Amino acid sequence: QREKTIGVEHDRIGKVNKIIDRRIGEKNQSITSEEKASLRFTAERVKHLKKGSKFNLTDDNDDYQDMLTHGGKALTTIQKYDKTLASDDEDDVGNIGADVVKVAHFGGGDLDSATNGGEKPTRKDIIADLIARTKQARENKQNAKDDMETATEELDAKYLKILDKVKNAFRPTGATKAEKVERDDYDKLAISLKIDADARATPAERTKTAEELAMEEKLHLEELESLRLARMNAEKNKCGHLSVDAEDRKDGSKKKRKTDGFEVRFDSSGALVDKDKVERVTKKKVAIDSDDELTDEEFEDENEEELDDLLEGDAESGSKADIDDGEEESAREDLEVPFVFEMPRSFKALVGLLEKYPSHKMEVVLERLIKCHHPGLAEGNKKLLSQLFLYLLRFFDDCSLSSPTEESVKILGTLTRTLYSLLKFDVEFSVRCVRALIRQNWKKRMNSPKSPTSFSLIALLRLIASLFPVSDRWHPVCSPAMALAAVTLAKCHIQNLNILAQQILLVTVVADYVEESKRFIPEAVAFCHGALLMAVENEENERAPSTAFPISLPHRRMLYITEGYA
């Protein structure tokens, strides 16, 4: 009952049901806003003084700025009023010490009687004692000053005596400045570094962007291609046999030929041709139809066969002319590769383009093809290079399907370097292409799990290791490739030594994959265990680590050597 009556009243003590405006001057409509602000400021000052300065006699209020100062300091902070000495030469006569002033002017109290065993000295005795102590201190100071002057005079005299004795050992004045001091290597290096640091850097050429570099490279290739076509059309002119690259790189020799201004030319009959009547070959882009191009190629092939027959017939002579003919043949072979290519629109077109030139020229063709279609040159070039990556990956897979030879391995190396250079233009699309190729090999393995390991799979794993990082914990390309290799090691049925050699090559590739990551691959360990068991004489009840190894004799001892060799 009390909670409902008295408790409710206790909770409502001091509470009101309305808001009271206690702002100063808010209810007075006769004063202005400036007067309201002044009244409120005055009230705040009074409130602060009541709280902070209630017992402060020196008025330390921060807002109060009126105080007596001397030398930038308040007089209340100065404790000593005696005159300070400016130097040791000033006289202390007429000055009164701080102790004398304190006792003589402000003396008294019970503390003075504690020095004489309870007897209070008279004022006269205290003043006399202070004066005596002041005089004694002044006398001690003067004696110390006299002793210092005497010691200084004695040291000066000794210095003059020593200086007279060693005066002949010193060089005359100005002798050091006249002589040239030979600086050591450290001083020379320090001075050169200081001069280089103080010197202003000279502005260099602006660093060109990737797009500008690609455009310059494309223009350079177009210029070389126009020169190549012009030389090919003017084949009747036998003025030289150097390639376009050689002439382009030798700038000094070109300038020298221009400055000489002397040139001799002959026509087909051997007669001298006037220089002014000969028209110079201009740099133009020549468009050739496909039919004409095929005809020209057949004509060039016939000429090359004739030149080959001639070179073989004269090969035994061994003269210097043979070497020159070889150089001319290599220069002519360089001219056969164009500098500007159109992007193949299909896989067959790319294969035809690559088969048109020798295998050792494939890297040059692909390099120029990429430079002519750099993404910084046009908007759609990135898509074209992505399509080129797909075609080259398919071409790589087709080349690896055949039995490996020395030439095919070199081609695969060239394609690997080209694919690596194309990877940076569109990484996401490249990853999808390689994953699709891994998916195809996975389906083949699932359809025939016991089939032998093909060279294309080993080549694909080597390609992936060259394009992507294999040490990552998980990678969208390397992880599926590792799974494919592990399944192949576990499922492939070993029937003969050839299949075993292929599996050993595959486990070597897997070992390269895990060399940095130190990852445990149980299929690789089981295969190595089984291969070692095939190299020793084991018992019939001894089991192989997996079903991929043969269990019957003599296949289970396929690597066992029975004959001894000396």
XYZ file of C-alpha atoms in Angstrom:
566
model
C 0.000 0.000 0.000
C 2.898 2.390 0.790
C 4.481 1.703 -2.591
C 1.330 2.930 -4.318
C 0.956 6.108 -2.237
C 4.163 7.376 -0.611
C 6.432 5.602 -3.119
C 4.780 7.348 -6.029
C 5.098 10.736 -4.317
C 8.776 10.063 -3.583
C 9.453 9.290 -7.237
C 7.796 12.535 -8.332
C 9.760 14.811 -5.989
C 11.496 17.611 -7.956
C 9.770 16.702 -11.212
C 7.569 19.104 -13.153
C 5.353 18.622 -16.130
C 6.561 21.643 -18.083
C 9.798 23.112 -19.513
C 11.050 26.259 -17.788
C 13.169 28.656 -19.873
C 15.940 30.003 -17.573
C 17.931 31.835 -20.233
C 18.951 35.333 -19.181
C 16.948 38.084 -20.921
C 14.856 35.696 -22.973
C 11.572 36.801 -21.401
C 12.451 40.518 -21.537
C 11.317 41.806 -24.897
C 12.657 45.347 -24.358
C 16.396 44.500 -24.673
C 18.286 43.712 -27.860
C 20.223 40.568 -28.720
C 23.572 42.336 -28.091
C 22.466 43.273 -24.579
C 21.339 39.687 -23.957
C 24.749 38.405 -24.995
C 26.474 40.938 -22.734
C 24.342 39.957 -19.742
C 25.000 36.266 -20.302
C 28.759 36.874 -20.627
C 28.779 38.862 -17.384
C 26.894 36.110 -15.581
C 29.398 33.512 -16.752
C 32.303 35.667 -15.527
C 30.710 36.111 -12.111
C 29.981 32.398 -11.853
C 33.590 31.555 -12.690
C 34.991 34.056 -10.187
C 32.792 32.726 -7.394
C 33.991 29.157 -7.925
C 37.689 29.597 -8.822
C 38.702 32.791 -7.002
C 36.944 32.375 -3.716
C 40.151 32.030 -1.674
C 42.747 33.281 -4.207
C 44.291 36.516 -2.907
C 46.683 36.981 -5.845
C 43.922 36.714 -8.465
C 45.218 33.867 -10.651
C 42.210 34.006 -12.954
C 43.174 33.182 -16.556
C 40.871 35.881 -17.931
C 42.404 38.544 -15.728
C 45.406 40.016 -17.576
C 46.271 43.070 -15.419
C 49.466 42.300 -13.466
C 52.793 43.979 -12.770
C 55.735 42.483 -14.634
C 59.470 43.074 -14.879
C 61.606 41.612 -17.625
C 58.678 39.569 -18.934
C 58.046 37.923 -15.536
C 55.417 38.670 -12.888
C 56.675 40.411 -9.789
C 55.077 37.769 -7.595
C 57.469 35.110 -8.996
C 60.608 37.066 -8.084
C 62.035 35.850 -4.751
C 65.324 37.712 -4.615
C 65.617 41.495 -4.739
C 69.379 41.820 -4.421
C 71.365 43.329 -7.268
C 73.185 40.775 -9.380
C 76.809 41.359 -10.387
C 77.459 41.935 -14.056
C 81.108 40.810 -13.834
C 83.911 40.037 -11.419
C 85.394 43.565 -11.733
C 82.472 45.373 -10.102
C 82.773 46.366 -6.437
C 80.371 45.035 -3.823
C 80.660 48.097 -1.552
C 77.315 49.604 -0.693
C 75.301 46.468 -1.544
C 73.280 44.643 1.099
C 72.884 40.907 0.970
C 69.564 39.106 0.806
C 70.117 37.547 4.245
C 70.728 40.976 5.784
C 67.575 42.371 4.231
C 65.548 39.386 5.356
C 66.692 39.584 9.006
C 67.042 43.359 9.367
C 63.850 44.364 7.627
C 61.598 41.336 8.044
C 63.180 39.610 11.074
C 61.453 38.302 14.168
C 59.433 35.259 15.045
C 60.158 32.073 16.974
C 62.372 30.477 14.281
C 65.279 32.854 15.014
C 65.581 31.657 18.623
C 66.306 28.011 17.641
C 69.912 28.751 16.544
C 71.350 29.677 19.979
C 70.096 26.852 22.158
C 66.849 28.543 23.084
C 68.369 32.037 23.789
C 67.059 34.710 21.515
C 69.896 36.957 20.141
C 69.398 40.634 19.943
C 68.838 42.479 16.737
C 72.189 44.204 16.953
C 74.088 40.921 17.274
C 72.341 39.395 14.308
C 73.102 42.355 12.056
C 76.765 42.397 13.161
C 77.097 38.670 12.437
C 75.626 39.056 8.969
C 77.904 41.967 8.123
C 80.949 39.966 9.232
C 79.978 36.997 7.086
C 79.395 39.238 4.082
C 82.839 40.808 4.415
C 84.469 37.364 4.783
C 82.756 36.128 1.606
C 83.884 39.227 -0.308
C 87.465 38.747 0.881
C 87.480 35.061 -0.151
C 86.225 35.983 -3.605
C 88.946 38.592 -4.051
C 91.654 36.147 -2.934
C 90.461 33.554 -5.476
C 90.554 36.188 -8.203
C 94.111 37.159 -7.291
C 95.220 33.530 -7.315
C 93.708 33.033 -10.780
C 95.517 36.069 -12.177
C 98.850 34.909 -10.711
C 98.476 31.417 -12.206
C 97.580 32.893 -15.609
C 100.688 35.098 -15.635
C 102.907 32.125 -14.766
C 101.430 29.980 -17.547
C 101.873 32.798 -20.086
C 105.534 33.129 -19.149
C 106.146 29.397 -19.513
C 104.377 29.380 -22.918
C 106.598 32.182 -24.222
C 109.754 30.326 -23.142
C 108.627 27.117 -24.902
C 107.628 29.081 -28.021
C 111.103 30.612 -28.323
C 112.710 27.174 -28.266
C 110.495 25.586 -30.951
C 109.973 28.653 -33.111
C 112.311 27.375 -35.863
C 110.322 24.153 -36.220
C 107.162 25.960 -37.424
C 106.534 26.911 -41.064
C 106.391 30.591 -41.945
C 103.027 32.245 -42.320
C 101.374 31.590 -45.704
C 103.560 28.598 -46.622
C 100.699 26.134 -46.217
C 98.415 28.124 -48.484
C 100.997 28.335 -51.252
C 101.542 24.582 -51.435
C 99.066 22.357 -53.260
C 97.928 19.482 -51.109
C 97.530 16.215 -53.006
C 94.126 14.829 -52.090
C 93.621 11.123 -51.619
C 90.963 9.038 -53.360
C 88.482 9.339 -50.494
C 88.591 13.166 -50.544
C 88.192 13.217 -54.311
C 85.185 10.905 -54.101
C 83.603 12.964 -51.312
C 84.046 16.202 -53.271
C 82.631 14.655 -56.447
C 79.581 13.341 -54.563
C 78.997 16.762 -53.051
C 79.245 18.451 -56.444
C 76.885 15.902 -57.998
C 74.389 16.378 -55.169
C 74.434 20.175 -55.513
C 74.126 20.116 -59.290
C 70.659 20.309 -60.766
C 69.369 17.351 -62.672
C 68.977 17.939 -66.373
C 65.541 17.056 -67.714
C 65.528 13.870 -69.778
C 63.049 12.564 -72.276
C 59.664 11.527 -70.995
C 59.225 7.828 -70.387
C 57.050 6.449 -73.126
C 53.953 4.436 -72.326
C 53.337 0.882 -73.491
C 50.902 2.114 -76.146
C 53.453 4.551 -77.577
C 56.160 1.895 -77.662
C 53.788 -0.523 -79.400
C 52.876 2.142 -81.970
C 56.538 2.873 -82.679
C 57.257 -0.830 -83.082
C 54.335 -1.230 -85.466
C 55.419 1.754 -87.584
C 58.955 0.379 -87.655
C 57.723 -3.009 -88.876
C 55.504 -1.376 -91.511
C 58.459 0.634 -92.784
C 60.625 -2.478 -92.974
C 57.834 -4.360 -94.747
C 57.480 -1.603 -97.351
C 61.236 -1.710 -97.933
C 61.107 -5.492 -98.283
C 58.315 -5.331 -100.855
C 60.089 -2.581 -102.742
C 63.278 -4.627 -102.872
C 61.347 -7.706 -103.969
C 59.708 -5.801 -106.827
C 63.034 -4.263 -107.844
C 64.858 -7.609 -107.907
C 66.443 -6.820 -111.262
C 68.552 -4.151 -109.582
C 71.671 -5.995 -108.329
C 72.973 -3.232 -106.122
C 73.339 -5.171 -102.875
C 72.483 -8.255 -100.910
C 72.140 -7.011 -97.307
C 68.889 -7.647 -95.499
C 66.527 -4.929 -94.348
C 67.389 -5.589 -90.705
C 71.092 -5.227 -91.380
C 70.631 -1.925 -93.215
C 68.240 -0.631 -90.559
C 70.628 -1.332 -87.689
C 73.751 0.068 -89.335
C 72.908 3.773 -89.097
C 76.512 4.869 -89.332
C 77.124 3.131 -92.624
C 73.902 4.574 -94.064
C 74.952 8.120 -93.164
C 78.355 7.494 -94.694
C 76.810 6.271 -97.938
C 74.554 9.327 -98.065
C 77.393 11.766 -97.568
C 79.631 10.136 -100.181
C 77.237 10.913 -103.026
C 78.988 8.471 -105.382
C 77.276 5.331 -106.629
C 77.841 3.110 -109.656
C 74.987 1.107 -111.210
C 74.805 -1.269 -114.156
C 71.905 -2.586 -116.150
C 71.218 -6.203 -117.098
C 73.513 -5.990 -120.136
C 76.427 -4.633 -118.092
C 76.320 -1.038 -119.371
C 76.797 1.883 -116.971
C 73.534 3.550 -115.914
C 73.321 7.302 -115.315
C 72.423 8.070 -111.725
C 70.165 11.042 -112.495
C 68.031 8.982 -114.863
C 67.338 6.237 -112.335
C 64.159 6.703 -110.313
C 64.494 6.104 -106.603
C 62.383 3.405 -105.009
C 59.726 5.015 -102.809
C 58.379 3.549 -99.572
C 54.818 2.434 -100.298
C 52.550 -0.312 -99.057
C 52.015 -2.741 -101.910
C 48.824 -4.790 -101.915
C 49.261 -8.197 -103.547
C 46.406 -10.483 -104.499
C 46.366 -14.052 -103.244
C 46.757 -15.508 -106.758
C 49.764 -13.345 -107.547
C 51.260 -14.213 -104.181
C 50.986 -17.938 -104.894
C 52.563 -17.451 -108.307
C 55.430 -15.445 -106.815
C 55.994 -18.093 -104.164
C 56.177 -20.841 -106.784
C 58.629 -18.742 -108.760
C 60.738 -18.130 -105.647
C 60.673 -21.860 -104.816
C 62.010 -22.710 -108.299
C 64.762 -20.116 -107.945
C 65.679 -21.468 -104.509
C 65.942 -25.017 -105.896
C 68.239 -23.813 -108.669
C 70.384 -21.911 -106.136
C 70.545 -24.991 -103.908
C 71.766 -27.117 -106.840
C 74.395 -24.544 -107.674
C 75.598 -24.283 -104.101
C 75.823 -28.078 -103.745
C 77.808 -28.339 -106.950
C 80.340 -25.721 -105.833
C 80.507 -26.823 -102.230
C 83.785 -28.687 -102.652
C 85.705 -25.661 -103.884
C 86.001 -24.195 -100.384
C 86.826 -20.701 -101.652
C 85.818 -17.427 -100.102
C 83.135 -16.962 -102.704
C 81.280 -19.930 -101.223
C 81.093 -18.190 -97.873
C 79.770 -15.034 -99.491
C 77.133 -17.051 -101.322
C 76.074 -18.587 -98.001
C 75.692 -15.154 -96.475
C 73.662 -14.002 -99.465
C 71.425 -17.036 -99.134
C 70.812 -16.297 -95.438
C 70.073 -12.661 -96.269
C 67.589 -13.737 -98.925
C 65.991 -16.095 -96.414
C 65.546 -13.189 -94.017
C 63.772 -11.235 -96.717
C 61.242 -14.015 -97.127
C 59.607 -13.331 -93.750
C 57.305 -10.261 -93.935
C 57.351 -7.644 -91.204
C 53.579 -7.042 -91.189
C 51.001 -9.808 -90.887
C 47.247 -9.946 -90.859
C 45.689 -11.762 -87.927
C 44.474 -15.243 -88.953
C 40.725 -15.513 -88.580
C 40.663 -19.309 -88.169
C 42.813 -22.133 -86.887
C 43.465 -23.438 -90.387
C 44.673 -20.011 -91.472
C 47.123 -19.895 -88.572
C 48.456 -23.376 -89.312
C 48.880 -22.432 -92.958
C 50.763 -19.280 -91.978
C 53.138 -21.149 -89.673
C 53.758 -23.984 -92.136
C 54.638 -21.499 -94.859
C 57.955 -20.620 -93.157
C 60.727 -22.786 -91.661
C 60.389 -23.945 -88.090
C 63.257 -21.760 -86.890
C 61.380 -18.716 -88.268
C 58.188 -19.501 -86.349
C 59.138 -17.407 -83.319
C 59.923 -14.393 -85.538
C 56.586 -14.701 -87.314
C 54.625 -14.931 -84.062
C 56.574 -12.065 -82.492
C 55.839 -9.740 -85.417
C 52.219 -10.883 -85.475
C 51.822 -9.897 -81.802
C 53.566 -6.534 -82.274
C 51.326 -5.630 -85.219
C 48.199 -6.289 -83.113
C 49.188 -4.876 -79.716
C 46.136 -3.987 -77.556
C 47.332 -0.398 -77.288
C 47.063 0.149 -81.039
C 43.371 -0.576 -81.591
C 40.327 -1.408 -79.525
C 39.679 -4.921 -80.845
C 43.272 -6.156 -80.748
C 42.898 -7.628 -77.279
C 40.190 -9.969 -78.517
C 42.315 -10.930 -81.512
C 45.279 -11.804 -79.277
C 42.998 -13.855 -77.041
C 41.824 -15.779 -80.088
C 45.459 -16.218 -81.106
C 46.206 -17.708 -77.680
C 43.427 -20.241 -78.192
C 44.672 -21.189 -81.659
C 48.273 -21.566 -80.480
C 47.156 -23.701 -77.532
C 45.295 -25.971 -79.928
C 48.318 -26.064 -82.218
C 50.482 -26.965 -79.214
C 48.178 -29.852 -78.366
C 48.172 -31.098 -81.962
C 51.973 -30.992 -82.136
C 52.292 -32.943 -78.892
C 50.014 -35.752 -80.125
C 52.646 -37.068 -82.515
C 55.753 -38.904 -81.381
C 58.330 -36.444 -80.066
C 61.298 -35.532 -82.240
C 64.037 -32.945 -81.892
C 62.282 -30.543 -84.236
C 58.871 -30.985 -82.606
C 60.361 -30.356 -79.151
C 61.891 -27.076 -80.413
C 58.508 -26.075 -81.838
C 56.851 -26.810 -78.507
C 59.443 -24.614 -76.769
C 58.755 -21.777 -79.214
C 55.000 -22.101 -78.673
C 55.518 -22.096 -74.882
C 57.407 -18.794 -75.000
C 54.804 -17.252 -77.292
C 51.922 -18.414 -75.086
C 53.663 -16.927 -72.055
C 53.955 -13.554 -73.822
C 50.249 -13.677 -74.791
C 49.114 -14.654 -71.291
C 49.512 -11.142 -69.864
C 47.001 -9.579 -72.271
C 43.969 -11.556 -71.018
C 44.728 -13.800 -68.054
C 41.130 -14.783 -67.355
C 40.462 -16.008 -70.909
C 43.794 -17.850 -70.972
C 42.931 -19.644 -67.730
C 39.630 -20.772 -69.175
C 41.313 -22.088 -72.315
C 43.874 -24.137 -70.391
C 41.200 -25.464 -68.018
C 39.164 -26.590 -71.022
C 42.181 -28.511 -72.331
C 42.676 -30.108 -68.906
C 38.981 -31.055 -68.903
C 39.370 -32.836 -72.232
C 42.309 -34.867 -70.949
C 40.347 -35.685 -67.789
C 37.460 -37.063 -69.841
C 39.868 -39.188 -71.857
C 41.378 -40.591 -68.690
C 37.982 -41.350 -67.164
C 36.851 -43.121 -70.333
C 39.955 -45.330 -70.406
C 41.652 -45.130 -66.999
C 44.155 -47.935 -67.684
C 45.428 -46.483 -70.963
C 49.119 -45.534 -71.213
C 50.291 -42.023 -70.489
C 50.554 -39.971 -73.668
C 53.284 -37.477 -74.469
C 50.627 -34.773 -74.934
C 49.726 -34.985 -71.235
C 53.347 -34.591 -70.152
C 53.794 -31.672 -72.568
C 50.620 -30.052 -71.223
C 51.858 -30.349 -67.626
C 55.187 -28.809 -68.620
C 53.357 -25.968 -70.361
C 51.208 -25.272 -67.287
C 54.310 -25.180 -65.079
C 55.823 -22.593 -67.440
C 52.725 -20.365 -67.557
C 51.380 -20.449 -63.980
C 52.794 -20.658 -60.429
C 52.763 -24.244 -59.209
C 53.696 -23.459 -55.593
C 50.287 -21.975 -54.660
C 48.149 -23.865 -52.179
C 45.261 -23.753 -54.637
C 45.303 -22.547 -58.218
C 42.499 -22.711 -60.809
C 44.839 -24.338 -63.360
C 47.671 -26.012 -61.454
C 45.442 -27.778 -58.925
C 43.316 -29.594 -61.578
C 46.507 -30.420 -63.482
C 47.985 -31.968 -60.343
C 44.821 -34.001 -59.805
C 44.970 -35.241 -63.405
C 48.616 -36.295 -62.978
C 47.825 -38.093 -59.693
C 44.939 -40.043 -61.261
C 47.140 -41.008 -64.200
C 49.841 -42.315 -61.855
C 47.313 -44.353 -59.885
C 45.188 -45.744 -62.739
C 47.591 -46.361 -65.620
C 48.275 -50.103 -65.930
C 51.976 -50.882 -66.414
C 52.341 -53.602 -69.041
C 55.828 -53.065 -70.463
C 58.971 -51.015 -70.059
C 57.798 -48.242 -72.388
C 54.752 -47.516 -70.255
C 56.929 -47.659 -67.135
C 59.346 -45.133 -68.651
C 56.441 -42.811 -69.451
C 55.187 -43.073 -65.873
C 58.662 -42.323 -64.527
C 58.764 -39.206 -66.713
C 55.336 -38.220 -65.391
C 56.377 -38.640 -61.760
C 59.424 -36.460 -62.515
C 57.080 -33.691 -63.680
C 55.011 -34.110 -60.504
C 58.201 -33.835 -58.433
C 58.960 -30.509 -60.150
C 55.472 -29.316 -59.231
C 55.929 -29.967 -55.505
C 59.598 -28.988 -55.270
C 58.856 -25.574 -53.740
C 55.602 -26.299 -51.899
C 56.890 -29.583 -50.354
C 53.431 -31.072 -50.837
C 52.786 -34.759 -50.190
C 51.431 -36.685 -53.189
C 50.523 -40.249 -52.090
C 50.089 -41.483 -55.694
C 53.652 -40.451 -56.533
C 55.050 -42.127 -53.416
C 53.098 -45.324 -54.146
C 54.366 -45.389 -57.735
C 57.989 -44.970 -56.622
C 57.481 -47.756 -54.099
C 56.068 -50.089 -56.734
C 58.818 -49.239 -59.241
C 61.492 -50.076 -56.666
C 59.792 -53.399 -55.917
C 60.012 -54.265 -59.613
C 63.788 -53.760 -59.475
C 64.449 -56.286 -56.672
C 63.872 -59.968 -56.199
C 60.723 -60.161 -54.115
C 58.563 -62.990 -52.890
C 55.285 -64.094 -54.401
C 53.224 -63.116 -51.379
C 54.617 -59.588 -51.379
C 51.988 -57.160 -52.630
C 52.392 -54.089 -54.819
C 51.228 -50.701 -53.469
C 48.516 -50.377 -56.159
C 46.700 -52.430 -58.781
C 48.510 -50.614 -61.597
C 51.577 -52.851 -61.172
C 51.658 -56.436 -62.509
C 51.295 -59.263 -59.997
C 52.469 -62.245 -62.043
C 55.951 -63.341 -62.883
C 58.047 -62.415 -64.758
C 56.288 -59.049 -65.236
C 56.472 -58.154 -61.562
C 60.294 -58.259 -61.817
C 60.472 -56.143 -64.932
C 63.416 -54.030 -63.726
C 65.303 -56.848 -62.004
C 68.758 -57.543 -63.509
C 69.881 -61.149 -63.173
C 73.188 -60.999 -65.045
C 76.229 -59.503 -63.375
C 78.384 -56.942 -65.150
C 82.060 -56.410 -64.389
